[in-house]
Amino acid sequence: MTRFDPPRRTLMGPGPSDVHQRVLDAMARPTIGHLDPAFVGLMDEICDLLRKTFRTDNALTFPVSGPGSVAMEACFVNLLEPGDTIIVCANGVFGGRMKQMAERAGATVVMVHSPWGRAVEIAAVERAIAEHPEARVLAFVHAETSTGARSDAETLARLAQQHDMLTIVDTVTSLGGIPLEVDGWGLDAVYSGTQKCLSCPPGLAPVTFSPRAVARVQERWTEVQSWFMDLRLVMGYWQGGTKRAYHHTAPINALYGLHEGLLMLHEIGLEQSWQRHVDAHQRLVAGLADLGLELLVPEAERLPQLNSVIVPDDIDEAAVRATLLNAHNLEIGAGLGDLAGKVWRIGLMGQCADDAHVDLCLGALSGALAAQRSEAAQTA
């Protein structure tokens, strides 16, 4: 056996996205201890940078050691206790995952289903709240990665506040890519991932908790079902000042990479990053239209960074993805769940949100479609 040398791919699927060499170089720096004073200082800087990115002053803001699904579960197991009622909005795959996690925490789940490829229906949420005044939490996905739909987080949060409910919000695909105002919108438990618009490797998951959410955790009458994700324990490591309580051995080099990625984001500017994603999206949409391709999501509800493209009836979608990967080292994503075989998911996240990536994708896609149709015509 020999060492593993991965192929050099261009990652334009639903994540991970391309990682800048600066981030890779940062991760190769010497490993130090997870309680080393120098590392503790880095932890504080990461938390400050994440607060700027989430647009929040929340003291409890840090990266969970694990992928976005671990951060999702941390929010549910800390804010829910057996017997609680939660309203979960589902307009794609990840609303369904929320349901499973809430049920495992012992909660009663009220589902609000919206069509895949559309934003969460506000009126349906209003009805659910009216029918279930006992609900303590409202959970929804801001940017649904499985479809490319953006929901109105500000309005949903306002509804929750009016009925004294906490919010759990999935921002895995939105953080750094579209406007997200944790304090301005009054969001409570918000989680994300590093491998999307932050363009860092997967394995860390930024979270932020409002004072209301922290109070709910501290007032629990039952133990959090997960020791590793119990915020009352984690706080001692991420919020202990110069004297940190040992909780777990943090992924030190991965945190180097996250710090570098956040530095790069704020060198560009957060608002400028949001605009960069919009510009790349508009270029992609125009190019897709020239190829006769349409997007699944209505224009007003689209994510610029995740584009679900409807596969034409005469095209083998898997064969096109294979051609792009094998001939161009270009990865785009397949549809999930109800959309399997029906869409391609093209990501314009972080480092991929520029003209060069868009043009590469459009050129490769154009060639793959033409070749498949030519072959079909010859065998007809």
Protein backbone atom coordinates (compact mmCIF):
# COMPACT_ATOMS: atom_id res chain seq x y z
CA MET A 1 0.00 0.00 0.00
CA THR A 2 1.11 3.55 -0.73
CA ARG A 3 0.03 6.98 0.48
CA PHE A 4 -3.31 8.32 -0.69
CA ASP A 5 -3.09 11.11 -3.27
CA PRO A 6 -6.60 12.45 -3.88
CA PRO A 7 -7.51 13.67 -7.35
CA ARG A 8 -7.77 17.42 -7.79
CA ARG A 9 -11.47 18.13 -8.17
CA THR A 10 -13.48 21.29 -8.58
CA LEU A 11 -16.27 20.97 -6.03
CA MET A 12 -19.48 22.57 -7.25
CA GLY A 13 -22.02 20.32 -5.59
CA PRO A 14 -23.99 20.86 -2.38
CA GLY A 15 -20.83 20.69 -0.28
CA PRO A 16 -18.01 20.47 0.46
CA SER A 17 -16.87 23.45 -1.56
CA ASP A 18 -13.38 24.24 -2.83
CA VAL A 19 -10.90 24.98 -0.04
CA HIS A 20 -8.39 27.80 -0.56
CA GLN A 21 -4.70 26.97 -0.30
CA ARG A 22 -4.36 29.44 2.59
CA VAL A 23 -6.75 27.30 4.64
CA LEU A 24 -4.94 24.08 3.71
CA ASP A 25 -1.61 25.66 4.60
CA ALA A 26 -2.97 26.82 7.96
CA MET A 27 -4.08 23.27 8.78
CA ALA A 28 -0.52 22.02 8.15
CA ARG A 29 0.95 24.20 10.92
CA PRO A 30 2.42 22.52 14.02
CA THR A 31 -0.10 20.91 16.35
CA ILE A 32 -0.14 22.24 19.92
CA GLY A 33 -2.16 21.19 22.94
CA HIS A 34 -5.87 21.93 23.18
CA LEU A 35 -5.28 23.71 26.55
CA ASP A 36 -2.10 25.50 25.45
CA PRO A 37 -2.36 29.25 26.26
CA ALA A 38 -1.64 30.08 22.63
CA PHE A 39 -4.45 27.82 21.48
CA VAL A 40 -6.85 29.30 24.04
CA GLY A 41 -6.15 32.70 22.49
CA LEU A 42 -6.95 31.28 19.05
CA MET A 43 -10.22 29.88 20.39
CA ASP A 44 -11.24 33.36 21.55
CA GLU A 45 -10.41 34.83 18.13
CA ILE A 46 -12.48 32.16 16.37
CA CYS A 47 -15.47 32.91 18.59
CA ASP A 48 -15.16 36.64 17.89
CA LEU A 49 -14.97 36.03 14.14
CA LEU A 50 -17.99 33.74 14.29
CA ARG A 51 -19.98 36.40 16.14
CA LYS A 52 -19.21 38.84 13.32
CA THR A 53 -20.26 36.24 10.77
CA PHE A 54 -23.52 35.33 12.54
CA ARG A 55 -24.15 39.04 13.25
CA THR A 56 -24.60 38.46 16.97
CA ASP A 57 -23.29 39.45 20.38
CA ASN A 58 -24.20 36.06 21.86
CA ALA A 59 -21.57 35.02 24.39
CA LEU A 60 -22.14 31.34 23.65
CA THR A 61 -20.87 31.22 20.08
CA PHE A 62 -18.33 28.56 19.12
CA PRO A 63 -17.59 25.72 16.66
CA VAL A 64 -18.85 22.27 17.67
CA SER A 65 -16.31 19.50 17.09
CA GLY A 66 -18.18 17.61 14.41
CA PRO A 67 -20.16 18.15 11.19
CA GLY A 68 -23.33 20.18 10.89
CA SER A 69 -25.53 17.25 11.91
CA VAL A 70 -23.77 17.14 15.30
CA ALA A 71 -24.52 20.84 15.83
CA MET A 72 -28.12 20.24 14.76
CA GLU A 73 -28.46 17.48 17.33
CA ALA A 74 -26.78 19.62 20.00
CA CYS A 75 -29.48 22.26 19.56
CA PHE A 76 -32.31 19.75 19.83
CA VAL A 77 -31.04 17.72 22.77
CA ASN A 78 -30.22 20.83 24.81
CA LEU A 79 -33.42 22.80 24.19
CA LEU A 80 -35.90 19.91 24.31
CA GLU A 81 -36.94 17.73 27.22
CA PRO A 82 -39.24 14.70 27.22
CA GLY A 83 -42.84 15.80 26.81
CA ASP A 84 -42.07 19.17 25.17
CA THR A 85 -43.94 20.06 21.99
CA ILE A 86 -42.01 21.39 19.02
CA ILE A 87 -43.22 22.61 15.63
CA VAL A 88 -40.88 21.49 12.85
CA CYS A 89 -41.07 22.94 9.34
CA ALA A 90 -40.12 20.59 6.50
CA ASN A 91 -39.66 21.72 2.90
CA GLY A 92 -36.86 19.28 2.07
CA VAL A 93 -34.62 16.58 3.50
CA PHE A 94 -33.28 18.44 6.51
CA GLY A 95 -36.64 19.33 8.02
CA GLY A 96 -37.22 15.59 8.14
CA ARG A 97 -33.92 15.09 9.95
CA MET A 98 -35.00 17.69 12.51
CA LYS A 99 -38.12 15.62 13.17
CA GLN A 100 -36.08 12.49 13.88
CA MET A 101 -33.79 14.30 16.29
CA ALA A 102 -36.68 15.93 18.16
CA GLU A 103 -38.43 12.58 18.56
CA ARG A 104 -35.26 10.96 19.90
CA ALA A 105 -35.11 13.74 22.50
CA GLY A 106 -38.57 12.67 23.67
CA ALA A 107 -40.51 15.61 22.26
CA THR A 108 -43.93 15.62 20.64
CA VAL A 109 -43.42 16.81 17.07
CA VAL A 110 -45.95 18.82 15.07
CA MET A 111 -44.97 18.87 11.41
CA VAL A 112 -45.61 21.71 8.97
CA HIS A 113 -44.97 20.43 5.45
CA SER A 114 -44.32 22.75 2.51
CA PRO A 115 -43.66 21.66 -1.09
CA TRP A 116 -40.09 20.71 -1.93
CA GLY A 117 -38.46 23.55 -3.83
CA ARG A 118 -40.50 26.21 -2.05
CA ALA A 119 -40.00 28.34 1.04
CA VAL A 120 -41.69 27.37 4.30
CA GLU A 121 -45.34 28.51 4.13
CA ILE A 122 -45.83 31.23 6.75
CA ALA A 123 -49.62 30.78 6.91
CA ALA A 124 -49.24 27.07 7.62
CA VAL A 125 -46.87 27.84 10.49
CA GLU A 126 -49.33 30.38 11.89
CA ARG A 127 -52.07 27.72 11.86
CA ALA A 128 -49.84 25.19 13.60
CA ILE A 129 -48.94 27.66 16.34
CA ALA A 130 -52.61 28.55 16.85
CA GLU A 131 -53.55 24.86 17.08
CA HIS A 132 -50.67 24.02 19.45
CA PRO A 133 -50.24 26.83 21.98
CA GLU A 134 -48.27 24.43 24.18
CA ALA A 135 -45.38 24.33 21.67
CA ARG A 136 -42.13 25.61 23.16
CA VAL A 137 -39.90 25.59 20.06
CA LEU A 138 -40.18 26.36 16.34
CA ALA A 139 -37.55 24.72 14.11
CA PHE A 140 -36.89 25.44 10.44
CA VAL A 141 -34.21 25.42 7.76
CA HIS A 142 -33.15 28.85 6.52
CA ALA A 143 -31.40 27.54 3.40
CA GLU A 144 -32.61 24.07 2.37
CA THR A 145 -29.60 22.35 0.82
CA SER A 146 -31.65 19.58 -0.73
CA THR A 147 -33.68 21.97 -2.91
CA GLY A 148 -32.04 25.41 -3.03
CA ALA A 149 -34.99 27.18 -1.40
CA ARG A 150 -34.63 30.08 1.03
CA SER A 151 -37.22 30.60 3.77
CA ASP A 152 -38.12 33.85 5.52
CA ALA A 153 -36.22 33.41 8.78
CA GLU A 154 -37.03 36.90 10.02
CA THR A 155 -40.80 36.43 9.76
CA LEU A 156 -40.69 32.91 11.22
CA ALA A 157 -38.65 34.13 14.17
CA ARG A 158 -41.11 36.99 14.76
CA LEU A 159 -43.97 34.49 14.91
CA ALA A 160 -42.09 32.42 17.47
CA GLN A 161 -41.32 35.47 19.61
CA GLN A 162 -44.98 36.54 19.60
CA HIS A 163 -45.90 33.18 21.14
CA ASP A 164 -42.96 32.92 23.57
CA MET A 165 -41.32 30.12 21.57
CA LEU A 166 -37.62 29.55 20.99
CA THR A 167 -36.29 28.99 17.48
CA ILE A 168 -33.86 26.35 16.24
CA VAL A 169 -32.52 27.41 12.85
CA ASP A 170 -30.46 25.49 10.28
CA THR A 171 -28.06 27.89 8.55
CA VAL A 172 -25.62 25.26 7.28
CA THR A 173 -25.79 26.55 3.71
CA SER A 174 -26.61 30.20 4.45
CA LEU A 175 -23.79 31.34 6.77
CA GLY A 176 -21.45 33.56 4.76
CA GLY A 177 -23.49 33.20 1.57
CA ILE A 178 -26.68 35.19 2.13
CA PRO A 179 -27.84 37.73 4.73
CA LEU A 180 -28.20 36.19 8.18
CA GLU A 181 -28.93 38.46 11.14
CA VAL A 182 -29.05 36.38 14.31
CA ASP A 183 -29.58 39.31 16.69
CA GLY A 184 -31.50 41.49 14.25
CA TRP A 185 -34.03 38.73 13.59
CA GLY A 186 -34.09 37.37 17.13
CA LEU A 187 -32.94 33.81 16.39
CA ASP A 188 -32.18 31.59 19.39
CA ALA A 189 -30.28 28.37 18.58
CA VAL A 190 -28.51 28.61 15.23
CA TYR A 191 -26.14 26.07 13.72
CA SER A 192 -24.08 25.90 10.56
CA GLY A 193 -21.19 24.06 8.91
CA THR A 194 -17.73 24.96 7.71
CA GLN A 195 -17.76 23.16 4.35
CA LYS A 196 -20.28 25.33 2.50
CA CYS A 197 -19.93 29.11 2.07
CA LEU A 198 -17.03 29.31 4.56
CA SER A 199 -14.99 27.08 2.19
CA CYS A 200 -13.26 25.11 4.93
CA PRO A 201 -13.03 21.32 5.16
CA PRO A 202 -15.97 19.54 6.81
CA GLY A 203 -15.73 18.51 10.45
CA LEU A 204 -16.58 21.66 12.41
CA ALA A 205 -19.99 23.26 12.95
CA PRO A 206 -20.40 26.87 14.16
CA VAL A 207 -23.26 27.43 16.61
CA THR A 208 -24.65 30.40 18.52
CA PHE A 209 -27.16 30.48 21.36
CA SER A 210 -29.15 33.50 22.52
CA PRO A 211 -29.42 34.35 26.23
CA ARG A 212 -32.97 32.97 26.11
CA ALA A 213 -31.71 29.67 24.76
CA VAL A 214 -28.93 29.49 27.35
CA ALA A 215 -31.48 30.14 30.10
CA ARG A 216 -33.61 27.25 28.81
CA VAL A 217 -30.60 24.94 28.98
CA GLN A 218 -29.69 26.04 32.50
CA GLU A 219 -33.30 25.57 33.71
CA ARG A 220 -33.60 21.96 32.48
CA TRP A 221 -35.04 19.46 34.94
CA THR A 222 -33.60 16.45 33.10
CA GLU A 223 -30.05 15.63 32.02
CA VAL A 224 -29.16 16.28 28.40
CA GLN A 225 -29.26 12.86 26.75
CA SER A 226 -25.80 13.36 25.20
CA TRP A 227 -22.78 13.92 27.44
CA PHE A 228 -20.63 15.17 24.56
CA MET A 229 -23.21 17.72 23.41
CA ASP A 230 -24.31 18.93 26.86
CA LEU A 231 -23.81 22.70 26.62
CA ARG A 232 -23.46 23.05 30.37
CA LEU A 233 -20.27 21.02 30.10
CA VAL A 234 -19.02 22.50 26.82
CA MET A 235 -19.33 26.05 28.15
CA GLY A 236 -16.49 25.42 30.57
CA TYR A 237 -14.14 24.74 27.67
CA TRP A 238 -15.20 27.47 25.25
CA GLN A 239 -16.12 30.14 27.83
CA GLY A 240 -13.67 29.55 30.64
CA GLY A 241 -11.51 32.63 30.08
CA THR A 242 -7.85 31.84 30.66
CA LYS A 243 -8.78 28.89 32.89
CA ARG A 244 -10.46 26.29 30.66
CA ALA A 245 -12.15 23.13 31.94
CA TYR A 246 -11.16 20.06 29.97
CA HIS A 247 -14.09 18.67 28.01
CA HIS A 248 -12.64 16.96 24.94
CA THR A 249 -9.57 17.16 22.75
CA ALA A 250 -10.55 19.70 20.13
CA PRO A 251 -9.61 19.17 16.44
CA ILE A 252 -6.73 21.61 16.70
CA ASN A 253 -5.53 21.76 13.11
CA ALA A 254 -9.07 21.93 11.76
CA LEU A 255 -9.60 24.98 13.97
CA TYR A 256 -6.48 26.55 12.47
CA GLY A 257 -8.18 26.15 9.10
CA LEU A 258 -11.49 27.63 10.28
CA HIS A 259 -9.67 30.65 11.73
CA GLU A 260 -7.92 31.25 8.42
CA GLY A 261 -11.15 30.83 6.44
CA LEU A 262 -12.94 33.34 8.66
CA LEU A 263 -10.06 35.80 8.31
CA MET A 264 -10.35 35.52 4.53
CA LEU A 265 -14.12 36.04 4.66
CA HIS A 266 -13.80 39.24 6.66
CA GLU A 267 -10.91 40.51 4.56
CA ILE A 268 -13.38 40.45 1.65
CA GLY A 269 -16.22 41.75 3.82
CA LEU A 270 -19.41 39.92 4.76
CA GLU A 271 -21.73 42.05 2.62
CA GLN A 272 -19.31 41.74 -0.29
CA SER A 273 -19.38 37.98 0.12
CA TRP A 274 -23.17 37.98 -0.04
CA GLN A 275 -23.05 40.05 -3.24
CA ARG A 276 -20.40 37.81 -4.78
CA HIS A 277 -22.75 34.83 -4.41
CA VAL A 278 -25.59 36.79 -6.05
CA ASP A 279 -23.38 37.82 -8.98
CA ALA A 280 -22.19 34.26 -9.60
CA HIS A 281 -25.75 32.98 -9.37
CA GLN A 282 -27.02 35.48 -11.94
CA ARG A 283 -24.24 34.50 -14.34
CA LEU A 284 -25.08 30.82 -13.88
CA VAL A 285 -28.82 31.33 -14.39
CA ALA A 286 -28.21 33.25 -17.63
CA GLY A 287 -25.89 30.52 -18.91
CA LEU A 288 -28.32 27.75 -17.99
CA ALA A 289 -31.09 29.58 -19.86
CA ASP A 290 -28.88 29.61 -22.97
CA LEU A 291 -28.67 25.82 -22.62
CA GLY A 292 -32.44 25.53 -22.32
CA LEU A 293 -32.27 24.58 -18.64
CA GLU A 294 -34.55 25.83 -15.87
CA LEU A 295 -34.26 26.03 -12.09
CA LEU A 296 -36.63 24.26 -9.72
CA VAL A 297 -37.12 27.08 -7.22
CA PRO A 298 -39.12 30.25 -8.06
CA GLU A 299 -36.83 33.26 -8.45
CA ALA A 300 -37.97 35.06 -5.28
CA GLU A 301 -37.23 32.02 -3.11
CA ARG A 302 -33.90 30.88 -4.63
CA LEU A 303 -30.59 30.52 -2.87
CA PRO A 304 -27.79 32.03 -4.95
CA GLN A 305 -25.30 29.51 -3.56
CA LEU A 306 -27.28 26.29 -4.22
CA ASN A 307 -29.05 25.89 -7.54
CA SER A 308 -31.39 22.97 -8.31
CA VAL A 309 -31.47 22.54 -12.09
CA ILE A 310 -34.31 20.53 -13.64
CA VAL A 311 -32.97 17.60 -15.69
CA PRO A 312 -34.49 17.46 -19.21
CA ASP A 313 -36.60 14.37 -19.96
CA ASP A 314 -34.21 13.17 -22.68
CA ILE A 315 -31.11 13.29 -20.46
CA ASP A 316 -29.58 10.65 -18.15
CA GLU A 317 -28.73 12.83 -15.16
CA ALA A 318 -26.29 10.37 -13.56
CA ALA A 319 -24.40 9.95 -16.84
CA VAL A 320 -23.95 13.72 -17.11
CA ARG A 321 -22.57 13.92 -13.58
CA ALA A 322 -20.19 11.05 -14.36
CA THR A 323 -18.98 12.81 -17.50
CA LEU A 324 -18.32 16.01 -15.62
CA LEU A 325 -16.38 14.14 -12.94
CA ASN A 326 -14.36 11.91 -15.24
CA ALA A 327 -13.68 14.32 -18.09
CA HIS A 328 -13.45 17.61 -16.20
CA ASN A 329 -12.74 16.66 -12.56
CA LEU A 330 -15.88 18.66 -11.78
CA GLU A 331 -18.35 17.54 -9.13
CA ILE A 332 -21.98 18.61 -9.09
CA GLY A 333 -24.67 17.07 -6.90
CA ALA A 334 -27.61 14.76 -7.49
CA GLY A 335 -31.11 15.25 -6.17
CA LEU A 336 -32.09 13.86 -2.77
CA GLY A 337 -35.31 12.25 -1.60
CA ASP A 338 -38.28 13.26 -3.73
CA LEU A 339 -35.93 15.01 -6.16
CA ALA A 340 -33.60 12.04 -6.80
CA GLY A 341 -33.03 11.69 -10.53
CA LYS A 342 -34.94 14.90 -11.26
CA VAL A 343 -32.42 17.69 -10.57
CA TRP A 344 -28.76 18.52 -10.48
CA ARG A 345 -27.61 20.61 -7.52
CA ILE A 346 -24.94 23.12 -8.51
CA GLY A 347 -23.15 24.85 -5.66
CA LEU A 348 -21.66 28.34 -5.89
CA MET A 349 -20.34 28.41 -2.36
CA GLY A 350 -17.45 30.41 -0.97
CA GLN A 351 -14.45 29.96 -3.25
CA CYS A 352 -16.73 28.65 -6.03
CA ALA A 353 -18.71 31.90 -6.27
CA ASP A 354 -16.81 33.51 -9.14
CA ASP A 355 -16.89 33.80 -12.92
CA ALA A 356 -14.24 31.16 -13.52
CA HIS A 357 -16.14 28.45 -11.67
CA VAL A 358 -19.43 29.37 -13.33
CA ASP A 359 -17.90 29.34 -16.81
CA LEU A 360 -16.16 26.02 -16.19
CA CYS A 361 -19.42 24.44 -15.08
CA LEU A 362 -21.45 25.85 -17.97
CA GLY A 363 -18.88 24.75 -20.54
CA ALA A 364 -18.62 21.23 -19.15
CA LEU A 365 -22.38 20.89 -18.86
CA SER A 366 -22.94 22.13 -22.40
CA GLY A 367 -20.49 19.59 -23.79
CA ALA A 368 -21.95 16.70 -21.78
CA LEU A 369 -25.50 17.47 -22.88
CA ALA A 370 -24.49 17.80 -26.53
CA ALA A 371 -22.53 14.54 -26.45
CA GLN A 372 -25.37 12.59 -24.86
CA ARG A 373 -27.94 13.91 -27.32
CA SER A 374 -25.64 13.22 -30.28
CA GLU A 375 -25.13 9.64 -29.13
CA ALA A 376 -28.88 9.17 -28.68
CA ALA A 377 -29.52 10.51 -32.19
CA GLN A 378 -27.00 8.13 -33.72
CA THR A 379 -28.52 5.08 -32.06
CA ALA A 380 -32.14 6.09 -32.78
